[in-house]
Amino acid sequence: MSVEPVRIGLIGCGRLAEIGYVPALAMERGTTLTAVADPDGGRRAHLADLVGESVSTFADAAALIEGADVDALVLASPASTHVADAEWATAAGLPVLVEKPPAPDGAGAARLATLGPTVRVGFNRRFDPGVREVRAATPRAGALDLELEIRYRRASWGAHLVRDEVILDLAPHLLDLARWVSGSEIREVTATELTPDRATLSLVLGRGRATIRARADSIHAEQVAVRDAAGTTVARHRAGGSLAAIIGRLRPSPGVHPLVASLAAQLDSFATVVRGGQDPALGTTVDGVAVMAAVDAARTSAAAAGRPTLITDPMEPSPC
C-alpha cells in the first residue's frame, strides 16, 4: 500500500535550506516540500525556484501555518526564532523538527521541551552512516574515551545571515554525539579554548571522558573515535581532511553536498514519527536540553579561565 508523502513547511530559506534541505526533500520520497517561509522575499523566491514546482511562499511561520496545507514543519531558521515558531506549530497541532542549536541557551531549550513530544531536534550527524557504525561498535558497558572533531572554513559556507560562534554552530553536534555514542550523560565541562571560531572542550561523561574540538577556520574534516579503558581504539570514523580537499580541487564534482544524505535520512525518521511511528535515533527536546546545558557550562568554564563546570541536574538520555 502506498503512503502519501508528509507535506513539509520549511521555515528559513538560508544556506542550510538551499544546500541541504531542498535537495534532501527531493531525495526523500516520504516527504514533499509544500511551502517555505522567510522574511527575505528574494531568498524565499529563490528557494521556490530551486524546487521547480508549485511551492507556496510566506513571510513567517505564523503566516505559513495559517495559509498552507502542511503536515509538519522544519525549522531551519536562526536559533533565536526557534521557540516562538515551535510554539506556533504546536498550537496548530503540527509536529516540528527544530534544527540545532534548538535555542541560543539552556533556558530556551528547556522552554522548547515544555511544548511536548511532537517537537524533535535535528542532530543530523546521528544519521551519518560512518557515525552509526561507530555507535554500533561501541561497547555498551565499561569506561570509554571519546575524541570528536569537526572542522570547516566558515567563509566557504557563505551564510546569508547567521554567523553563530562555533560553540553554537558546530559544538552542539559533537556534544550530542558524545552522549549518543557513549549512551551516557555529560557531567562536567572544561573549556580549554573558546573563541568565536574555535572550541576545545574536555567532558566528564557518565562512563568516561570525551575531548571535543570544533573549528570554523580550517579545512573540512570530521572524526569520531572511541577507545576503551585500556586505550585500544574500538571504533573510528573519519571524513574530509587535507587529502580529500586536494582531490576535490583536482577533480571537482558537481554533486550534492555531503550533508544532504544525512538530512534525507533524518527527514525519513521524522516522517515516520509524524505518521505515529517511532525512531529512537531522532533527537528529542530532552537531548536538546542536555546539549545546551553543556554549551552553557562551556561558556561558564571559559569565563572562569577554564575552571571545570559541573552540570548539576543532567537530564536522562532518550531511549536508545
PDB file of C-alpha atoms in Angstrom:
ATOM      1  CA  MET A   1       0.000   0.000   0.000  1.00  0.00           C
ATOM      2  CA  SER A   2       1.441   3.387  -0.979  1.00  0.00           C
ATOM      3  CA  VAL A   3       1.723   6.057   1.711  1.00  0.00           C
ATOM      4  CA  GLU A   4       1.144   9.708   0.955  1.00  0.00           C
ATOM      5  CA  PRO A   5       4.262  11.855   1.490  1.00  0.00           C
ATOM      6  CA  VAL A   6       4.350  14.035   4.584  1.00  0.00           C
ATOM      7  CA  ARG A   7       3.788  17.631   3.473  1.00  0.00           C
ATOM      8  CA  ILE A   8       6.575  19.781   4.904  1.00  0.00           C
ATOM      9  CA  GLY A   9       6.607  23.510   5.565  1.00  0.00           C
ATOM     10  CA  LEU A  10      10.206  24.763   5.672  1.00  0.00           C
ATOM     11  CA  ILE A  11      10.886  27.805   7.847  1.00  0.00           C
ATOM     12  CA  GLY A  12      14.085  29.607   6.870  1.00  0.00           C
ATOM     13  CA  CYS A  13      15.436  29.930   3.326  1.00  0.00           C
ATOM     14  CA  GLY A  14      19.133  30.333   4.085  1.00  0.00           C
ATOM     15  CA  ARG A  15      22.126  28.259   3.047  1.00  0.00           C
ATOM     16  CA  LEU A  16      21.096  25.188   5.047  1.00  0.00           C
ATOM     17  CA  ALA A  17      17.761  25.155   3.258  1.00  0.00           C
ATOM     18  CA  GLU A  18      19.302  25.842  -0.150  1.00  0.00           C
ATOM     19  CA  ILE A  19      22.243  23.429   0.014  1.00  0.00           C
ATOM     20  CA  GLY A  20      20.801  20.885   2.424  1.00  0.00           C
ATOM     21  CA  TYR A  21      17.069  20.640   2.917  1.00  0.00           C
ATOM     22  CA  VAL A  22      15.797  21.323  -0.608  1.00  0.00           C
ATOM     23  CA  PRO A  23      17.882  18.529  -2.204  1.00  0.00           C
ATOM     24  CA  ALA A  24      17.265  16.275   0.812  1.00  0.00           C
ATOM     25  CA  LEU A  25      13.494  16.716   0.499  1.00  0.00           C
ATOM     26  CA  ALA A  26      13.762  15.956  -3.211  1.00  0.00           C
ATOM     27  CA  MET A  27      15.720  12.786  -2.414  1.00  0.00           C
ATOM     28  CA  GLU A  28      13.440  11.581   0.404  1.00  0.00           C
ATOM     29  CA  ARG A  29      10.238  10.095  -1.084  1.00  0.00           C
ATOM     30  CA  GLY A  30       8.423  10.062   2.245  1.00  0.00           C
ATOM     31  CA  THR A  31       8.252  13.852   2.358  1.00  0.00           C
ATOM     32  CA  THR A  32       7.382  16.648  -0.035  1.00  0.00           C
ATOM     33  CA  LEU A  33       8.137  20.352   0.266  1.00  0.00           C
ATOM     34  CA  THR A  34       4.828  22.215   0.184  1.00  0.00           C
ATOM     35  CA  ALA A  35       5.627  25.685   1.493  1.00  0.00           C
ATOM     36  CA  VAL A  36       8.537  27.860   2.583  1.00  0.00           C
ATOM     37  CA  ALA A  37       8.764  30.931   4.798  1.00  0.00           C
ATOM     38  CA  ASP A  38      11.416  33.609   5.234  1.00  0.00           C
ATOM     39  CA  PRO A  39      11.224  37.351   5.932  1.00  0.00           C
ATOM     40  CA  ASP A  40      13.509  37.971   2.925  1.00  0.00           C
ATOM     41  CA  GLY A  41      11.329  37.877  -0.190  1.00  0.00           C
ATOM     42  CA  GLY A  42      14.278  37.313  -2.510  1.00  0.00           C
ATOM     43  CA  ARG A  43      15.513  34.273  -0.618  1.00  0.00           C
ATOM     44  CA  ARG A  44      12.117  32.613  -0.407  1.00  0.00           C
ATOM     45  CA  ALA A  45      11.513  33.234  -4.122  1.00  0.00           C
ATOM     46  CA  HIS A  46      14.943  31.776  -4.934  1.00  0.00           C
ATOM     47  CA  LEU A  47      14.207  28.675  -2.879  1.00  0.00           C
ATOM     48  CA  ALA A  48      10.844  28.207  -4.569  1.00  0.00           C
ATOM     49  CA  ASP A  49      12.589  28.452  -7.947  1.00  0.00           C
ATOM     50  CA  LEU A  50      15.084  25.785  -6.882  1.00  0.00           C
ATOM     51  CA  VAL A  51      12.292  23.363  -6.069  1.00  0.00           C
ATOM     52  CA  GLY A  52      10.996  23.698  -9.608  1.00  0.00           C
ATOM     53  CA  GLU A  53       7.348  23.082  -8.791  1.00  0.00           C
ATOM     54  CA  SER A  54       4.450  24.828  -7.133  1.00  0.00           C
ATOM     55  CA  VAL A  55       5.528  25.845  -3.624  1.00  0.00           C
ATOM     56  CA  SER A  56       3.709  28.426  -1.549  1.00  0.00           C
ATOM     57  CA  THR A  57       5.811  31.206  -0.022  1.00  0.00           C
ATOM     58  CA  PHE A  58       5.177  33.158   3.170  1.00  0.00           C
ATOM     59  CA  ALA A  59       6.891  35.838   5.239  1.00  0.00           C
ATOM     60  CA  ASP A  60       6.961  33.868   8.518  1.00  0.00           C
ATOM     61  CA  ALA A  61       5.943  30.677  10.274  1.00  0.00           C
ATOM     62  CA  ALA A  62       2.624  32.060  11.528  1.00  0.00           C
ATOM     63  CA  ALA A  63       1.561  33.055   8.014  1.00  0.00           C
ATOM     64  CA  LEU A  64       2.600  29.675   6.597  1.00  0.00           C
ATOM     65  CA  ILE A  65       0.662  27.768   9.254  1.00  0.00           C
ATOM     66  CA  GLU A  66      -2.396  29.915   8.554  1.00  0.00           C
ATOM     67  CA  GLY A  67      -2.203  29.775   4.766  1.00  0.00           C
ATOM     68  CA  ALA A  68      -0.679  26.432   3.714  1.00  0.00           C
ATOM     69  CA  ASP A  69      -1.777  22.807   3.948  1.00  0.00           C
ATOM     70  CA  VAL A  70       1.149  21.119   5.706  1.00  0.00           C
ATOM     71  CA  ASP A  71       1.532  18.105   7.968  1.00  0.00           C
ATOM     72  CA  ALA A  72       4.680  19.223   9.776  1.00  0.00           C
ATOM     73  CA  LEU A  73       7.295  21.988   9.955  1.00  0.00           C
ATOM     74  CA  VAL A  74      11.085  22.004   9.705  1.00  0.00           C
ATOM     75  CA  LEU A  75      12.732  24.997  11.372  1.00  0.00           C
ATOM     76  CA  ALA A  76      15.966  25.852   9.550  1.00  0.00           C
ATOM     77  CA  SER A  77      15.801  29.433  10.800  1.00  0.00           C
ATOM     78  CA  PRO A  78      18.021  31.342  13.285  1.00  0.00           C
ATOM     79  CA  ALA A  79      18.093  29.791  16.763  1.00  0.00           C
ATOM     80  CA  SER A  80      16.633  32.959  18.266  1.00  0.00           C
ATOM     81  CA  THR A  81      13.336  32.278  16.447  1.00  0.00           C
ATOM     82  CA  HIS A  82      13.031  28.554  17.179  1.00  0.00           C
ATOM     83  CA  VAL A  83      10.984  28.660  20.376  1.00  0.00           C
ATOM     84  CA  ALA A  84       8.402  31.144  19.085  1.00  0.00           C
ATOM     85  CA  ASP A  85       7.983  29.291  15.778  1.00  0.00           C
ATOM     86  CA  ALA A  86       7.706  25.939  17.560  1.00  0.00           C
ATOM     87  CA  GLU A  87       5.002  27.427  19.784  1.00  0.00           C
ATOM     88  CA  TRP A  88       3.036  28.456  16.676  1.00  0.00           C
ATOM     89  CA  ALA A  89       3.436  24.938  15.263  1.00  0.00           C
ATOM     90  CA  THR A  90       2.379  23.042  18.373  1.00  0.00           C
ATOM     91  CA  ALA A  91      -0.574  25.381  18.942  1.00  0.00           C
ATOM     92  CA  ALA A  92      -1.715  24.410  15.432  1.00  0.00           C
ATOM     93  CA  GLY A  93      -1.229  20.713  16.178  1.00  0.00           C
ATOM     94  CA  LEU A  94       1.770  20.338  13.866  1.00  0.00           C
ATOM     95  CA  PRO A  95       4.848  18.222  14.637  1.00  0.00           C
ATOM     96  CA  VAL A  96       8.056  20.212  14.222  1.00  0.00           C
ATOM     97  CA  LEU A  97      11.704  19.354  13.599  1.00  0.00           C
ATOM     98  CA  VAL A  98      13.942  22.071  15.035  1.00  0.00           C
ATOM     99  CA  GLU A  99      17.458  22.414  13.624  1.00  0.00           C
ATOM    100  CA  LYS A 100      20.346  22.550  16.052  1.00  0.00           C
ATOM    101  CA  PRO A 101      21.004  24.518  18.129  1.00  0.00           C
ATOM    102  CA  PRO A 102      17.457  24.179  19.430  1.00  0.00           C
ATOM    103  CA  ALA A 103      17.762  27.580  21.144  1.00  0.00           C
ATOM    104  CA  PRO A 104      20.517  30.073  21.966  1.00  0.00           C
ATOM    105  CA  ASP A 105      20.932  28.693  25.501  1.00  0.00           C
ATOM    106  CA  GLY A 106      19.727  26.128  28.008  1.00  0.00           C
ATOM    107  CA  ALA A 107      16.780  28.214  29.178  1.00  0.00           C
ATOM    108  CA  GLY A 108      15.421  28.406  25.628  1.00  0.00           C
ATOM    109  CA  ALA A 109      15.937  24.679  25.127  1.00  0.00           C
ATOM    110  CA  ALA A 110      14.064  23.977  28.371  1.00  0.00           C
ATOM    111  CA  ARG A 111      11.185  26.153  27.198  1.00  0.00           C
ATOM    112  CA  LEU A 112      11.109  24.226  23.923  1.00  0.00           C
ATOM    113  CA  ALA A 113      10.879  20.994  25.903  1.00  0.00           C
ATOM    114  CA  THR A 114       7.659  22.150  27.558  1.00  0.00           C
ATOM    115  CA  LEU A 115       5.886  22.069  24.185  1.00  0.00           C
ATOM    116  CA  GLY A 116       5.555  18.288  24.205  1.00  0.00           C
ATOM    117  CA  PRO A 117       6.803  15.214  22.350  1.00  0.00           C
ATOM    118  CA  THR A 118       5.763  16.415  18.879  1.00  0.00           C
ATOM    119  CA  VAL A 119       8.835  18.697  18.907  1.00  0.00           C
ATOM    120  CA  ARG A 120      12.040  16.982  17.745  1.00  0.00           C
ATOM    121  CA  VAL A 121      15.596  18.295  17.392  1.00  0.00           C
ATOM    122  CA  GLY A 122      17.716  17.878  14.265  1.00  0.00           C
ATOM    123  CA  PHE A 123      21.088  16.425  15.258  1.00  0.00           C
ATOM    124  CA  ASN A 124      21.753  15.156  11.746  1.00  0.00           C
ATOM    125  CA  ARG A 125      25.240  13.732  12.409  1.00  0.00           C
ATOM    126  CA  ARG A 126      23.461  10.784  14.077  1.00  0.00           C
ATOM    127  CA  PHE A 127      22.352   9.766  10.576  1.00  0.00           C
ATOM    128  CA  ASP A 128      25.825   9.699   9.038  1.00  0.00           C
ATOM    129  CA  PRO A 129      26.475   6.018   8.162  1.00  0.00           C
ATOM    130  CA  GLY A 130      30.055   6.144   9.489  1.00  0.00           C
ATOM    131  CA  VAL A 131      28.931   7.599  12.814  1.00  0.00           C
ATOM    132  CA  ARG A 132      26.213   4.977  13.127  1.00  0.00           C
ATOM    133  CA  GLU A 133      28.812   2.255  12.578  1.00  0.00           C
ATOM    134  CA  VAL A 134      30.916   3.738  15.374  1.00  0.00           C
ATOM    135  CA  ARG A 135      27.966   3.746  17.739  1.00  0.00           C
ATOM    136  CA  ALA A 136      27.065   0.155  16.853  1.00  0.00           C
ATOM    137  CA  ALA A 137      30.650  -0.941  17.552  1.00  0.00           C
ATOM    138  CA  THR A 138      30.917   0.926  20.871  1.00  0.00           C
ATOM    139  CA  PRO A 139      30.644  -1.370  23.918  1.00  0.00           C
ATOM    140  CA  ARG A 140      27.503  -0.761  25.962  1.00  0.00           C
ATOM    141  CA  ALA A 141      29.405  -1.139  29.243  1.00  0.00           C
ATOM    142  CA  GLY A 142      32.775  -0.088  30.570  1.00  0.00           C
ATOM    143  CA  ALA A 143      34.760   3.141  30.604  1.00  0.00           C
ATOM    144  CA  LEU A 144      35.299   4.994  27.327  1.00  0.00           C
ATOM    145  CA  ASP A 145      37.499   7.763  25.987  1.00  0.00           C
ATOM    146  CA  LEU A 146      35.983   9.617  23.018  1.00  0.00           C
ATOM    147  CA  GLU A 147      37.590  12.048  20.592  1.00  0.00           C
ATOM    148  CA  LEU A 148      35.224  14.109  18.455  1.00  0.00           C
ATOM    149  CA  GLU A 149      36.097  16.807  15.954  1.00  0.00           C
ATOM    150  CA  ILE A 150      34.517  18.903  13.204  1.00  0.00           C
ATOM    151  CA  ARG A 151      36.487  21.473  11.210  1.00  0.00           C
ATOM    152  CA  TYR A 152      35.457  23.657   8.284  1.00  0.00           C
ATOM    153  CA  ARG A 153      36.046  27.119   6.837  1.00  0.00           C
ATOM    154  CA  ARG A 154      33.143  29.378   7.757  1.00  0.00           C
ATOM    155  CA  ALA A 155      33.721  31.535   4.671  1.00  0.00           C
ATOM    156  CA  SER A 156      33.189  28.519   2.405  1.00  0.00           C
ATOM    157  CA  TRP A 157      29.656  28.017   3.746  1.00  0.00           C
ATOM    158  CA  GLY A 158      28.555  31.522   2.770  1.00  0.00           C
ATOM    159  CA  ALA A 159      25.710  32.001   5.235  1.00  0.00           C
ATOM    160  CA  HIS A 160      23.229  34.723   4.273  1.00  0.00           C
ATOM    161  CA  LEU A 161      22.515  35.936   7.790  1.00  0.00           C
ATOM    162  CA  VAL A 162      23.540  33.751  10.744  1.00  0.00           C
ATOM    163  CA  ARG A 163      27.176  33.702  11.868  1.00  0.00           C
ATOM    164  CA  ASP A 164      26.905  31.772  15.120  1.00  0.00           C
ATOM    165  CA  GLU A 165      30.042  31.327  17.166  1.00  0.00           C
ATOM    166  CA  VAL A 166      31.437  27.821  16.889  1.00  0.00           C
ATOM    167  CA  ILE A 167      30.024  26.876  20.309  1.00  0.00           C
ATOM    168  CA  LEU A 168      26.541  27.180  18.742  1.00  0.00           C
ATOM    169  CA  ASP A 169      27.479  26.250  15.179  1.00  0.00           C
ATOM    170  CA  LEU A 170      29.500  23.021  15.425  1.00  0.00           C
ATOM    171  CA  ALA A 171      29.872  22.131  19.100  1.00  0.00           C
ATOM    172  CA  PRO A 172      26.221  21.026  19.570  1.00  0.00           C
ATOM    173  CA  HIS A 173      26.767  18.223  17.020  1.00  0.00           C
ATOM    174  CA  LEU A 174      29.790  16.974  18.959  1.00  0.00           C
ATOM    175  CA  LEU A 175      28.203  17.314  22.389  1.00  0.00           C
ATOM    176  CA  ASP A 176      25.205  15.346  21.147  1.00  0.00           C
ATOM    177  CA  LEU A 177      27.428  12.618  19.690  1.00  0.00           C
ATOM    178  CA  ALA A 178      29.354  12.332  22.964  1.00  0.00           C
ATOM    179  CA  ARG A 179      26.065  11.454  24.672  1.00  0.00           C
ATOM    180  CA  TRP A 180      24.583   9.388  21.844  1.00  0.00           C
ATOM    181  CA  VAL A 181      27.632   7.262  21.096  1.00  0.00           C
ATOM    182  CA  SER A 182      28.532   6.635  24.746  1.00  0.00           C
ATOM    183  CA  GLY A 183      24.947   6.233  25.947  1.00  0.00           C
ATOM    184  CA  SER A 184      25.759   8.391  28.981  1.00  0.00           C
ATOM    185  CA  GLU A 185      25.298  11.946  30.213  1.00  0.00           C
ATOM    186  CA  ILE A 186      27.748  14.845  30.248  1.00  0.00           C
ATOM    187  CA  ARG A 187      28.529  15.543  33.920  1.00  0.00           C
ATOM    188  CA  GLU A 188      31.265  18.188  33.702  1.00  0.00           C
ATOM    189  CA  VAL A 189      32.678  20.541  31.072  1.00  0.00           C
ATOM    190  CA  THR A 190      36.059  22.258  30.913  1.00  0.00           C
ATOM    191  CA  ALA A 191      36.654  24.815  28.171  1.00  0.00           C
ATOM    192  CA  THR A 192      40.379  24.968  27.435  1.00  0.00           C
ATOM    193  CA  GLU A 193      39.750  27.159  24.383  1.00  0.00           C
ATOM    194  CA  LEU A 194      36.658  29.141  23.441  1.00  0.00           C
ATOM    195  CA  THR A 195      36.732  31.817  20.743  1.00  0.00           C
ATOM    196  CA  PRO A 196      34.236  32.706  18.014  1.00  0.00           C
ATOM    197  CA  ASP A 197      35.973  30.267  15.638  1.00  0.00           C
ATOM    198  CA  ARG A 198      37.429  27.636  17.983  1.00  0.00           C
ATOM    199  CA  ALA A 199      36.246  25.484  20.869  1.00  0.00           C
ATOM    200  CA  THR A 200      38.206  22.813  22.692  1.00  0.00           C
ATOM    201  CA  LEU A 201      36.262  21.112  25.458  1.00  0.00           C
ATOM    202  CA  SER A 202      37.033  18.307  27.888  1.00  0.00           C
ATOM    203  CA  LEU A 203      33.988  16.407  29.095  1.00  0.00           C
ATOM    204  CA  VAL A 204      33.431  14.077  32.004  1.00  0.00           C
ATOM    205  CA  LEU A 205      30.782  11.555  30.952  1.00  0.00           C
ATOM    206  CA  GLY A 206      28.779   9.089  32.956  1.00  0.00           C
ATOM    207  CA  ARG A 207      31.102   6.368  31.680  1.00  0.00           C
ATOM    208  CA  GLY A 208      34.347   8.092  30.817  1.00  0.00           C
ATOM    209  CA  ARG A 209      35.712  11.154  29.080  1.00  0.00           C
ATOM    210  CA  ALA A 210      35.486  12.958  25.768  1.00  0.00           C
ATOM    211  CA  THR A 211      37.550  15.603  24.022  1.00  0.00           C
ATOM    212  CA  ILE A 212      35.769  17.927  21.606  1.00  0.00           C
ATOM    213  CA  ARG A 213      37.418  20.143  19.011  1.00  0.00           C
ATOM    214  CA  ALA A 214      35.332  22.435  16.833  1.00  0.00           C
ATOM    215  CA  ARG A 215      36.975  24.738  14.293  1.00  0.00           C
ATOM    216  CA  ALA A 216      35.426  27.226  11.868  1.00  0.00           C
ATOM    217  CA  ASP A 217      38.750  28.338  10.353  1.00  0.00           C
ATOM    218  CA  SER A 218      40.247  25.127   8.945  1.00  0.00           C
ATOM    219  CA  ILE A 219      39.983  22.668   6.056  1.00  0.00           C
ATOM    220  CA  HIS A 220      36.927  20.443   6.448  1.00  0.00           C
ATOM    221  CA  ALA A 221      37.492  17.284   8.466  1.00  0.00           C
ATOM    222  CA  GLU A 222      35.407  15.213  10.870  1.00  0.00           C
ATOM    223  CA  GLN A 223      36.323  12.461  13.308  1.00  0.00           C
ATOM    224  CA  VAL A 224      34.562  10.286  15.861  1.00  0.00           C
ATOM    225  CA  ALA A 225      36.903   7.902  17.690  1.00  0.00           C
ATOM    226  CA  VAL A 226      36.178   5.617  20.654  1.00  0.00           C
ATOM    227  CA  ARG A 227      38.788   3.976  22.890  1.00  0.00           C
ATOM    228  CA  ASP A 228      38.191   1.515  25.709  1.00  0.00           C
ATOM    229  CA  ALA A 229      39.634   1.666  29.218  1.00  0.00           C
ATOM    230  CA  ALA A 230      42.887   0.094  28.005  1.00  0.00           C
ATOM    231  CA  GLY A 231      43.325   2.796  25.359  1.00  0.00           C
ATOM    232  CA  THR A 232      42.515   0.486  22.457  1.00  0.00           C
ATOM    233  CA  THR A 233      40.596   2.102  19.599  1.00  0.00           C
ATOM    234  CA  VAL A 234      37.370   0.129  19.220  1.00  0.00           C
ATOM    235  CA  ALA A 235      35.749   2.292  16.537  1.00  0.00           C
ATOM    236  CA  ARG A 236      36.629   5.302  14.375  1.00  0.00           C
ATOM    237  CA  HIS A 237      35.058   7.319  11.603  1.00  0.00           C
ATOM    238  CA  ARG A 238      36.892   9.991   9.616  1.00  0.00           C
ATOM    239  CA  ALA A 239      35.812  12.250   6.767  1.00  0.00           C
ATOM    240  CA  GLY A 240      37.397  15.111   4.884  1.00  0.00           C
ATOM    241  CA  GLY A 241      40.930  16.268   5.609  1.00  0.00           C
ATOM    242  CA  SER A 242      43.759  17.698   3.533  1.00  0.00           C
ATOM    243  CA  LEU A 243      43.946  14.837   1.026  1.00  0.00           C
ATOM    244  CA  ALA A 244      40.207  14.991   0.354  1.00  0.00           C
ATOM    245  CA  ALA A 245      40.491  18.764  -0.136  1.00  0.00           C
ATOM    246  CA  ILE A 246      43.306  18.340  -2.686  1.00  0.00           C
ATOM    247  CA  ILE A 247      41.388  15.672  -4.587  1.00  0.00           C
ATOM    248  CA  GLY A 248      38.314  17.905  -4.556  1.00  0.00           C
ATOM    249  CA  ARG A 249      40.288  20.731  -6.157  1.00  0.00           C
ATOM    250  CA  LEU A 250      41.853  18.475  -8.786  1.00  0.00           C
ATOM    251  CA  ARG A 251      38.648  16.612  -9.597  1.00  0.00           C
ATOM    252  CA  PRO A 252      35.755  18.875  -8.625  1.00  0.00           C
ATOM    253  CA  SER A 253      32.391  17.165  -8.525  1.00  0.00           C
ATOM    254  CA  PRO A 254      29.113  18.985  -9.195  1.00  0.00           C
ATOM    255  CA  GLY A 255      27.289  16.530  -6.944  1.00  0.00           C
ATOM    256  CA  VAL A 256      25.203  17.360  -3.898  1.00  0.00           C
ATOM    257  CA  HIS A 257      26.700  18.494  -0.612  1.00  0.00           C
ATOM    258  CA  PRO A 258      27.718  15.599   1.717  1.00  0.00           C
ATOM    259  CA  LEU A 259      25.260  16.966   4.284  1.00  0.00           C
ATOM    260  CA  VAL A 260      22.300  16.065   2.089  1.00  0.00           C
ATOM    261  CA  ALA A 261      22.404  12.302   2.702  1.00  0.00           C
ATOM    262  CA  SER A 262      22.248  12.646   6.489  1.00  0.00           C
ATOM    263  CA  LEU A 263      19.480  15.260   6.257  1.00  0.00           C
ATOM    264  CA  ALA A 264      17.474  12.968   3.954  1.00  0.00           C
ATOM    265  CA  ALA A 265      17.834  10.085   6.420  1.00  0.00           C
ATOM    266  CA  GLN A 266      16.787  12.366   9.272  1.00  0.00           C
ATOM    267  CA  LEU A 267      13.734  13.513   7.289  1.00  0.00           C
ATOM    268  CA  ASP A 268      12.782   9.872   6.742  1.00  0.00           C
ATOM    269  CA  SER A 269      12.961   9.339  10.504  1.00  0.00           C
ATOM    270  CA  PHE A 270      10.904  12.490  11.121  1.00  0.00           C
ATOM    271  CA  ALA A 271       8.265  11.349   8.608  1.00  0.00           C
ATOM    272  CA  THR A 272       7.985   8.062  10.492  1.00  0.00           C
ATOM    273  CA  VAL A 273       7.357   9.937  13.732  1.00  0.00           C
ATOM    274  CA  VAL A 274       4.838  12.302  12.089  1.00  0.00           C
ATOM    275  CA  ARG A 275       2.867   9.255  10.942  1.00  0.00           C
ATOM    276  CA  GLY A 276       2.757   7.963  14.523  1.00  0.00           C
ATOM    277  CA  GLY A 277       5.743   5.613  14.431  1.00  0.00           C
ATOM    278  CA  GLN A 278       8.935   5.636  16.474  1.00  0.00           C
ATOM    279  CA  ASP A 279      12.615   6.094  15.682  1.00  0.00           C
ATOM    280  CA  PRO A 280      14.862   6.469  18.745  1.00  0.00           C
ATOM    281  CA  ALA A 281      17.667   7.873  16.574  1.00  0.00           C
ATOM    282  CA  LEU A 282      15.737  11.108  16.048  1.00  0.00           C
ATOM    283  CA  GLY A 283      16.764  13.796  18.529  1.00  0.00           C
ATOM    284  CA  THR A 284      14.317  14.876  21.229  1.00  0.00           C
ATOM    285  CA  THR A 285      13.933  18.049  23.256  1.00  0.00           C
ATOM    286  CA  VAL A 286      15.472  16.130  26.177  1.00  0.00           C
ATOM    287  CA  ASP A 287      18.593  15.750  24.035  1.00  0.00           C
ATOM    288  CA  GLY A 288      18.389  19.429  23.162  1.00  0.00           C
ATOM    289  CA  VAL A 289      18.237  20.484  26.806  1.00  0.00           C
ATOM    290  CA  ALA A 290      21.221  18.279  27.698  1.00  0.00           C
ATOM    291  CA  VAL A 291      23.321  19.642  24.837  1.00  0.00           C
ATOM    292  CA  MET A 292      22.504  23.264  25.589  1.00  0.00           C
ATOM    293  CA  ALA A 293      23.215  22.721  29.296  1.00  0.00           C
ATOM    294  CA  ALA A 294      26.687  21.597  28.205  1.00  0.00           C
ATOM    295  CA  VAL A 295      27.019  24.685  25.959  1.00  0.00           C
ATOM    296  CA  ASP A 296      26.118  26.901  28.927  1.00  0.00           C
ATOM    297  CA  ALA A 297      28.645  25.044  31.084  1.00  0.00           C
ATOM    298  CA  ALA A 298      31.350  25.585  28.459  1.00  0.00           C
ATOM    299  CA  ARG A 299      30.654  29.300  28.452  1.00  0.00           C
ATOM    300  CA  THR A 300      30.766  29.390  32.259  1.00  0.00           C
ATOM    301  CA  SER A 301      34.048  27.467  32.276  1.00  0.00           C
ATOM    302  CA  ALA A 302      35.636  29.800  29.717  1.00  0.00           C
ATOM    303  CA  ALA A 303      34.543  32.859  31.718  1.00  0.00           C
ATOM    304  CA  ALA A 304      36.222  31.307  34.773  1.00  0.00           C
ATOM    305  CA  ALA A 305      39.572  30.830  32.979  1.00  0.00           C
ATOM    306  CA  GLY A 306      38.967  27.174  32.195  1.00  0.00           C
ATOM    307  CA  ARG A 307      37.669  26.041  35.572  1.00  0.00           C
ATOM    308  CA  PRO A 308      35.716  22.748  35.326  1.00  0.00           C
ATOM    309  CA  THR A 309      31.963  23.357  35.452  1.00  0.00           C
ATOM    310  CA  LEU A 310      29.550  20.771  36.770  1.00  0.00           C
ATOM    311  CA  ILE A 311      26.185  20.156  35.145  1.00  0.00           C
ATOM    312  CA  THR A 312      24.240  19.806  38.351  1.00  0.00           C
ATOM    313  CA  ASP A 313      20.968  18.409  37.024  1.00  0.00           C
ATOM    314  CA  PRO A 314      21.656  16.447  33.821  1.00  0.00           C
ATOM    315  CA  MET A 315      18.608  15.021  32.102  1.00  0.00           C
ATOM    316  CA  GLU A 316      18.367  11.349  31.348  1.00  0.00           C
ATOM    317  CA  PRO A 317      19.198  10.345  27.752  1.00  0.00           C
ATOM    318  CA  SER A 318      16.435   9.498  25.353  1.00  0.00           C
ATOM    319  CA  PRO A 319      15.764   5.766  24.782  1.00  0.00           C
ATOM    320  CA  CYS A 320      18.489   4.097  22.747  1.00  0.00           C
TER     321      CYS A 320
END
